[in-house]
Amino acid sequence: MTTSEATAQAERIRATVTAYLDAVASGVATDVAALYTENATLEDPVGSEPRVGRAAITEFYKAIETTENTTELFTLRISGANAAFHFRVTTKVAEQTYAIEPIDVMTFDEAGRITTMRAFWAPSDTVQH
Amino acid sequence: MTTSEATAQAERIRATVTAYLDAVASGVATDVAALYTENATLEDPVGSEPRVGRAAITEFYKAIETTENTTELFTLRISGANAAFHFRVTTKVAEQTYAIEPIDVMTFDEAGRITTMRAFWAPSDTVQH
């Protein structure tokens, strides 16, 4: 891979991560799942049984459709076709606001679509306001 | 695994990550490598050929013995026997100071020793002062 190809790959990955956080905030499960490949896997939190395929992934994101969420990217590191990023999801439920700040690790195909996602966090990381 | 076992596991992992950053800062390659299992693997940066086994891992860390380094942990997320953490390594070489702020992902055995390490960063992330 040439330097310009590597740069283009990193730009595609950065665009997907940005689109991912925007889609999570906008709250439409199919929009989030559309960023994944058809046979992608999702392990959230890491150590749990992975969800396999876009239907299962869409089901996973249904939770964001009943809550009001905002997202904020803190740090994104890209290594080849892999990314790790630290971000915040803030969720409003009734009068309560919850924030989690996971580190997600993703791999991507040549088109910048997500092939695997693994979310590093523990319930004890949740902050309630 | 019971809740107290999970808590103890998380504490062992946290202790290893702290010891890892301390050992990198103290600059003795064998001290860093001692935190890994005998057959551990190290992939730094992610996408490069993994180094396998403690001898190869010790060799990798020899670089820290000829430079003056400090480390700072920003964020640590633990999921089961896995951790992801964002940190800074500042390196002084002659009159120059370089900082990189990778996200590392590690897995651990029951004793809290590192079984795999993968470092997410790109040379373009390096900041020179």
Coordinates of C-alpha atoms in Angstrom, one line a residue:
Chain A
M1 CA 0.0 0.0 0.0
T2 CA 1.4 3.4 -1.0
T3 CA 1.4 6.4 1.4
S4 CA -1.5 8.0 -0.4
E5 CA -3.5 4.8 -0.3
A6 CA -2.9 4.6 3.4
T7 CA -3.9 8.2 3.9
A8 CA -7.1 7.6 1.9
Q9 CA -7.9 4.5 4.0
A10 CA -7.4 6.5 7.2
E11 CA -9.7 9.2 5.9
R12 CA -12.4 6.6 5.1
I13 CA -12.1 5.1 8.6
R14 CA -12.3 8.5 10.2
A15 CA -15.4 9.3 8.1
T16 CA -17.0 6.1 9.2
V17 CA -16.3 6.7 12.9
T18 CA -17.7 10.2 12.6
A19 CA -20.8 8.9 10.8
Y20 CA -21.2 6.2 13.4
L21 CA -21.3 8.6 16.3
D22 CA -23.7 10.9 14.4
A23 CA -26.0 7.9 13.6
V24 CA -26.0 6.8 17.3
A25 CA -26.9 10.4 18.3
S26 CA -29.6 10.6 15.6
G27 CA -31.2 7.4 17.0
V28 CA -32.1 5.3 14.0
A29 CA -30.9 1.7 14.4
T30 CA -30.9 0.9 10.7
D31 CA -28.7 4.0 10.0
V32 CA -26.1 2.7 12.5
A33 CA -26.3 -0.8 11.2
A34 CA -25.9 0.4 7.6
L35 CA -22.3 1.4 8.5
Y36 CA -21.5 -2.3 9.1
T37 CA -20.9 -5.0 6.5
E38 CA -23.6 -7.7 6.1
N39 CA -21.6 -10.3 8.0
A40 CA -20.1 -8.0 10.6
T41 CA -19.7 -8.9 14.3
L42 CA -20.4 -6.7 17.3
E43 CA -19.1 -7.5 20.9
D44 CA -20.5 -5.0 23.4
P45 CA -19.2 -5.2 26.1
V46 CA -16.0 -7.1 25.2
G47 CA -16.4 -10.6 26.8
S48 CA -20.1 -10.9 26.0
E49 CA -21.5 -13.2 23.2
P50 CA -20.8 -11.4 19.9
R51 CA -23.8 -10.5 17.7
V52 CA -23.3 -11.7 14.1
G53 CA -24.8 -10.1 11.0
R54 CA -26.6 -6.9 10.2
A55 CA -30.0 -8.1 11.5
A56 CA -28.7 -8.9 14.9
I57 CA -26.7 -5.6 14.9
T58 CA -29.8 -3.6 14.0
E59 CA -31.6 -5.3 16.9
F60 CA -28.8 -4.3 19.2
Y61 CA -29.1 -0.6 18.3
K62 CA -32.9 -0.5 18.8
A63 CA -32.2 0.6 22.3
I64 CA -31.1 4.0 21.0
E65 CA -34.5 4.6 19.4
T66 CA -36.3 5.0 22.7
T67 CA -33.9 7.4 24.4
E68 CA -32.4 10.8 23.6
N69 CA -28.6 10.5 23.0
T70 CA -25.7 12.7 22.3
T71 CA -22.2 11.6 21.4
E72 CA -18.8 13.2 21.6
L73 CA -15.5 11.9 20.2
F74 CA -12.5 12.3 22.5
T75 CA -9.6 10.4 20.8
L76 CA -9.3 8.4 17.6
R77 CA -6.3 6.3 16.8
I78 CA -6.0 4.6 13.4
S79 CA -3.6 1.7 12.7
G80 CA -3.9 0.3 9.1
A81 CA -7.5 -1.0 8.7
N82 CA -8.1 -0.8 12.5
A83 CA -9.3 2.0 14.8
A84 CA -9.6 2.5 18.5
F85 CA -11.5 5.5 19.8
H86 CA -12.6 6.9 23.1
F87 CA -15.9 8.7 23.2
R88 CA -18.9 9.6 25.4
V89 CA -22.6 8.7 24.9
T90 CA -24.9 10.7 27.1
T91 CA -28.4 9.3 27.4
K92 CA -31.5 11.0 28.9
V93 CA -34.1 8.8 30.4
A94 CA -37.0 10.7 32.0
E95 CA -35.3 13.2 34.4
Q96 CA -32.0 11.2 34.6
T97 CA -28.9 11.6 32.5
Y98 CA -26.4 8.8 32.1
A99 CA -23.0 9.0 30.5
I100 CA -20.7 6.2 29.5
E101 CA -17.3 6.8 27.9
P102 CA -16.2 3.5 26.3
I103 CA -13.2 2.7 24.2
D104 CA -14.4 1.0 21.0
V105 CA -12.2 -1.0 18.6
M106 CA -13.3 -1.5 15.1
T107 CA -11.9 -3.1 11.9
F108 CA -13.0 -2.0 8.4
D109 CA -13.2 -3.3 4.9
E110 CA -11.7 -1.5 1.8
A111 CA -14.8 0.7 1.5
G112 CA -14.5 1.8 5.1
R113 CA -17.5 -0.3 6.3
I114 CA -17.3 -1.7 9.8
T115 CA -16.4 -5.5 9.9
T116 CA -16.0 -5.9 13.6
M117 CA -16.8 -3.8 16.6
R118 CA -15.7 -4.4 20.2
A119 CA -16.7 -2.1 23.0
F120 CA -14.5 -1.9 26.1
W121 CA -16.4 -0.6 29.2
A122 CA -17.9 -1.9 32.4
P123 CA -21.3 -1.0 34.0
S124 CA -19.3 0.5 36.8
D125 CA -18.0 3.1 34.3
T126 CA -21.5 4.6 34.0
V127 CA -21.9 8.1 35.5
Q128 CA -25.4 9.2 36.5
H129 CA -26.3 12.9 36.7
Chain B
M1 CA -17.5 -15.9 37.8
T2 CA -19.0 -14.2 40.9
T3 CA -19.1 -10.4 41.3
S4 CA -16.2 -10.4 43.8
E5 CA -14.1 -12.6 41.4
A6 CA -14.8 -10.1 38.6
T7 CA -13.8 -7.2 40.9
A8 CA -10.6 -9.0 41.9
Q9 CA -9.8 -9.7 38.2
A10 CA -10.4 -6.0 37.3
E11 CA -8.1 -5.0 40.2
R12 CA -5.3 -7.3 39.0
I13 CA -5.7 -5.9 35.5
R14 CA -5.6 -2.3 36.7
A15 CA -2.4 -3.1 38.8
T16 CA -0.7 -4.6 35.7
V17 CA -1.5 -1.6 33.5
T18 CA -0.2 0.7 36.2
A19 CA 3.0 -1.5 36.6
Y20 CA 3.4 -1.5 32.8
L21 CA 3.4 2.3 32.5
D22 CA 5.7 2.6 35.5
A23 CA 8.1 0.0 34.0
V24 CA 8.1 1.8 30.6
A25 CA 9.0 5.0 32.4
S26 CA 11.7 3.4 34.5
G27 CA 13.3 2.1 31.3
V28 CA 14.3 -1.5 32.0
A29 CA 13.2 -3.7 29.1
T30 CA 13.2 -6.9 31.2
D31 CA 11.0 -5.3 33.8
V32 CA 8.4 -4.5 31.2
A33 CA 8.7 -7.9 29.5
A34 CA 8.3 -9.6 32.9
L35 CA 4.7 -8.4 33.0
Y36 CA 4.0 -10.6 29.9
T37 CA 3.5 -14.3 29.9
E38 CA 6.2 -16.5 28.3
N39 CA 4.2 -17.0 25.1
A40 CA 2.7 -13.5 24.9
T41 CA 2.3 -11.6 21.6
L42 CA 2.9 -7.9 20.9
E43 CA 1.6 -6.0 17.9
D44 CA 2.8 -2.4 17.9
P45 CA 1.5 -0.7 15.9
V46 CA -1.6 -2.7 15.0
G47 CA -1.2 -4.1 11.5
S48 CA 2.6 -4.8 11.9
E49 CA 4.0 -8.3 12.3
P50 CA 3.4 -9.5 15.9
R51 CA 6.4 -10.2 18.1
V52 CA 5.9 -13.6 19.8
G53 CA 7.4 -14.7 23.1
R54 CA 9.2 -12.9 26.0
A55 CA 12.6 -12.8 24.3
A56 CA 11.2 -10.9 21.2
I57 CA 9.1 -8.7 23.5
T58 CA 12.2 -7.8 25.6
E59 CA 14.0 -7.0 22.4
F60 CA 11.2 -4.6 21.4
Y61 CA 11.4 -2.7 24.7
K62 CA 15.2 -2.2 24.4
A63 CA 14.4 1.1 22.7
I64 CA 13.3 2.6 26.1
E65 CA 16.7 1.9 27.6
T66 CA 18.5 4.5 25.6
T67 CA 15.9 7.3 26.0
E68 CA 14.4 9.2 29.0
N69 CA 10.6 8.5 29.1
T70 CA 7.6 9.5 31.2
T71 CA 4.2 8.0 31.0
E72 CA 0.7 9.2 31.9
L73 CA -2.5 7.2 32.0
F74 CA -5.6 9.1 30.7
T75 CA -8.3 6.5 30.5
L76 CA -8.5 2.8 31.3
R77 CA -11.5 0.6 30.4
I78 CA -11.7 -3.0 31.6
S79 CA -14.1 -5.6 30.1
G80 CA -13.7 -9.1 31.6
A81 CA -10.1 -10.2 31.0
N82 CA -9.5 -7.4 28.5
A83 CA -8.4 -3.8 28.8
A84 CA -8.2 -0.8 26.6
F85 CA -6.3 2.3 27.7
H86 CA -5.3 5.7 26.4
F87 CA -2.0 7.1 27.6
R88 CA 0.9 9.3 26.8
V89 CA 4.6 8.4 26.4
T90 CA 6.9 11.4 26.4
T91 CA 10.4 10.8 25.2
K92 CA 13.4 13.1 25.4
V93 CA 16.1 12.6 22.8
A94 CA 18.9 15.2 23.0
E95 CA 17.1 18.6 23.0
Q96 CA 13.9 17.3 21.5
T97 CA 10.8 16.0 23.3
Y98 CA 8.4 13.7 21.5
A99 CA 5.0 12.6 22.7
I100 CA 2.8 9.8 21.5
E101 CA -0.7 9.0 22.9
P102 CA -1.7 5.5 21.8
I103 CA -4.6 3.4 22.7
D104 CA -3.4 0.0 23.8
V105 CA -5.5 -3.1 24.0
M106 CA -4.4 -6.0 26.2
T107 CA -5.6 -9.4 27.3
F108 CA -4.6 -11.0 30.5
D109 CA -4.3 -14.5 32.1
E110 CA -5.8 -15.4 35.5
A111 CA -2.8 -14.0 37.3
G112 CA -3.1 -10.6 35.6
R113 CA -0.1 -11.2 33.3
I114 CA -0.3 -9.8 29.8
T115 CA -1.1 -12.4 27.1
T116 CA -1.5 -10.1 24.1
M117 CA -0.8 -6.4 23.5
R118 CA -1.9 -4.4 20.5
A119 CA -1.0 -0.7 20.2
F120 CA -3.3 1.6 18.1
W121 CA -1.4 4.7 16.8
A122 CA 0.1 6.0 13.6
P123 CA 3.5 7.9 13.2
S124 CA 1.4 11.0 12.2
D125 CA 0.1 11.0 15.8
T126 CA 3.5 11.9 17.2
V127 CA 3.9 15.4 18.6
Q128 CA 7.3 17.0 18.7
H129 CA 8.2 19.8 21.1

